[in-house]
Short mmCIF file of C-alpha atoms in Angstrom, two decimals:
data_model
loop_
_atom_site.label_atom_id
_atom_site.label_comp_id
_atom_site.label_asym_id
_atom_site.label_seq_id
_atom_site.Cartn_x
_atom_site.Cartn_y
_atom_site.Cartn_z
CA MET A 1 -10.61 16.95 -15.20
CA SER A 2 -13.43 15.22 -13.36
CA GLU A 3 -12.85 15.65 -9.62
CA GLU A 4 -14.64 12.35 -9.00
CA LEU A 5 -12.47 10.35 -11.37
CA GLY A 6 -9.20 12.20 -11.01
CA LYS A 7 -6.59 12.90 -13.64
CA THR A 8 -6.38 11.55 -17.15
CA ILE A 9 -3.09 10.11 -18.40
CA GLU A 10 -2.36 13.41 -20.14
CA GLU A 11 -2.65 15.34 -16.86
CA PHE A 12 -0.10 13.32 -14.89
CA LYS A 13 3.45 14.55 -14.38
CA VAL A 14 6.57 12.77 -13.18
CA ASN A 15 6.85 13.15 -9.38
CA ASP A 16 3.08 13.42 -8.84
CA SER A 17 2.44 11.61 -5.58
CA ALA A 18 -0.13 10.55 -3.02
CA SER A 19 0.02 9.20 0.53
CA ILE A 20 -2.33 7.58 3.00
CA THR A 21 -1.69 6.98 6.69
CA LYS A 22 -3.33 4.27 8.79
CA ASP A 23 -3.10 3.18 12.41
CA ILE A 24 -2.50 -0.56 12.68
CA THR A 25 -4.49 -2.00 15.59
CA ALA A 26 -4.87 -5.51 16.94
CA GLU A 27 -8.57 -5.28 16.10
CA LYS A 28 -7.84 -4.39 12.47
CA LEU A 29 -5.33 -7.25 12.20
CA ALA A 30 -7.89 -9.71 13.59
CA ALA A 31 -10.60 -8.46 11.22
CA PHE A 32 -8.18 -8.65 8.29
CA ALA A 33 -7.27 -12.22 9.26
CA ASP A 34 -10.98 -13.06 9.10
CA VAL A 35 -11.37 -11.45 5.68
CA ILE A 36 -8.44 -13.33 4.12
CA ASP A 37 -8.96 -16.47 6.23
CA ASP A 38 -5.36 -16.51 7.46
CA HIS A 39 -5.30 -17.06 11.21
CA ASP A 40 -1.61 -17.78 11.67
CA PRO A 41 -1.07 -16.97 15.36
CA ILE A 42 1.85 -14.65 14.56
CA HIS A 43 -0.82 -12.18 13.42
CA THR A 44 -3.48 -12.58 16.10
CA ASP A 45 -2.19 -14.35 19.23
CA PRO A 46 -0.05 -12.12 21.48
CA GLU A 47 1.02 -15.03 23.71
CA TYR A 48 2.22 -17.07 20.74
CA ALA A 49 3.86 -14.01 19.15
CA LYS A 50 5.97 -13.52 22.30
CA THR A 51 7.71 -16.82 21.47
CA THR A 52 8.77 -15.66 17.99
CA ILE A 53 11.69 -13.55 16.81
CA TYR A 54 9.33 -10.56 16.63
CA GLY A 55 8.10 -10.77 20.21
CA LYS A 56 4.65 -9.49 19.33
CA CYS A 57 1.97 -9.79 16.65
CA ILE A 58 2.87 -8.62 13.17
CA ALA A 59 0.65 -7.55 10.28
CA HIS A 60 0.14 -9.80 7.29
CA GLY A 61 2.36 -8.68 4.41
CA VAL A 62 -0.69 -8.47 2.20
CA TYR A 63 -2.09 -5.86 4.62
CA LEU A 64 0.55 -3.49 3.22
CA ASP A 65 -0.33 -4.56 -0.32
CA CYS A 66 -3.90 -3.46 0.37
CA MET A 67 -2.75 -0.15 1.85
CA ILE A 68 -0.65 0.50 -1.25
CA SER A 69 -3.56 -0.42 -3.51
CA GLY A 70 -5.76 2.04 -1.60
CA MET A 71 -3.14 4.76 -1.97
CA LEU A 72 -2.89 4.02 -5.71
CA SER A 73 -6.65 4.47 -6.03
CA GLU A 74 -6.16 7.95 -4.54
CA LEU A 75 -3.30 8.76 -6.91
CA VAL A 76 -4.83 7.21 -10.04
CA SER A 77 -8.53 7.65 -9.30
CA GLY A 78 -10.57 5.99 -12.04
CA GLY A 79 -7.57 3.92 -13.14
CA ILE A 80 -6.69 0.26 -12.77
CA ASP A 81 -3.78 -1.38 -10.93
CA ALA A 82 -2.01 -3.55 -13.53
CA LYS A 83 1.04 -4.64 -11.53
CA LEU A 84 2.19 -4.41 -7.94
CA SER A 85 5.57 -5.65 -6.72
CA ILE A 86 6.47 -5.26 -3.05
CA LYS A 87 9.44 -6.18 -0.88
CA TYR A 88 8.83 -6.23 2.87
CA THR A 89 11.84 -4.77 4.67
CA ALA A 90 10.73 -4.70 8.32
CA PRO A 91 7.83 -6.05 10.36
CA VAL A 92 4.70 -4.02 11.03
CA PHE A 93 3.26 -4.33 14.53
CA ALA A 94 -0.10 -3.60 16.10
CA GLY A 95 0.28 -0.06 17.40
CA ASP A 96 2.30 1.15 14.41
CA THR A 97 1.18 4.00 12.18
CA ILE A 98 2.01 3.31 8.54
CA THR A 99 2.19 5.81 5.70
CA ALA A 100 2.01 4.43 2.15
CA THR A 101 3.31 6.74 -0.57
CA GLY A 102 3.41 6.44 -4.33
CA THR A 103 5.37 8.66 -6.71
CA VAL A 104 5.05 8.65 -10.49
CA LYS A 105 8.47 7.89 -11.97
CA GLU A 106 7.56 7.39 -15.64
CA ILE A 107 4.57 8.02 -17.91
CA LYS A 108 3.81 6.19 -21.16
CA THR A 109 0.89 8.07 -22.68
CA ASP A 110 0.78 5.83 -25.77
CA ARG A 111 -0.18 2.86 -23.55
CA ASN A 112 -1.94 4.81 -20.74
CA ARG A 113 0.58 3.49 -18.23
CA LEU A 114 1.98 5.12 -15.12
CA PHE A 115 5.07 3.60 -13.50
CA ILE A 116 5.01 4.36 -9.79
CA ASP A 117 7.53 3.89 -6.96
CA THR A 118 5.84 2.80 -3.73
CA LYS A 119 7.02 2.91 -0.15
CA CYS A 120 5.60 2.28 3.33
CA VAL A 121 7.16 3.82 6.43
CA ASN A 122 6.25 3.53 10.09
CA GLN A 123 5.86 6.29 12.66
CA ASN A 124 9.62 6.20 13.33
CA GLY A 125 10.49 6.84 9.68
CA GLU A 126 11.63 3.23 9.19
CA THR A 127 10.90 1.81 5.75
CA VAL A 128 8.79 -1.34 6.11
CA ALA A 129 8.07 -1.99 2.42
CA VAL A 130 9.25 -0.77 -0.99
CA GLY A 131 8.12 -1.60 -4.46
CA ASP A 132 6.75 -0.46 -7.74
CA ALA A 133 3.43 -0.43 -9.49
CA VAL A 134 2.05 -0.02 -12.97
CA CYS A 135 -1.35 1.61 -13.26
CA LEU A 136 -3.55 2.13 -16.28
CA ALA A 137 -4.77 5.71 -16.17
CA ARG A 138 -7.98 6.84 -17.78
CA THR A 139 -8.05 8.93 -20.94
CA ASP A 140 -10.29 11.70 -22.22
CA ASP A 141 -11.83 9.24 -24.69
#
């Protein structure tokens, strides 16, 4: 196995997993809003956010998508994300610490596919997103 590229499809096992943890800050949310050109005030304006049901700024949903994609690149280094499906279950606020985890639930070696359960939880253990992914793992060829 190449340490740089990670495992080949043949080396994966059901229940292999990876996690990444990130602090969500107001500065990161503002920078992310600039990158994706989405400046809805719910994400970047604390005064506006106070008037909403959340009471404070929340992260873009796609912020979690990107965290999960980053975690998948750790789990399936050298592979390709083929599908990502996510359901947001609770808001993520500036000041939260989010852990994104992926766990291999099925392996199809004939098609180089890994089926992965994904989950994001905050510092209180509350699930903020769940989903699944399909990744194309590399082969020895």
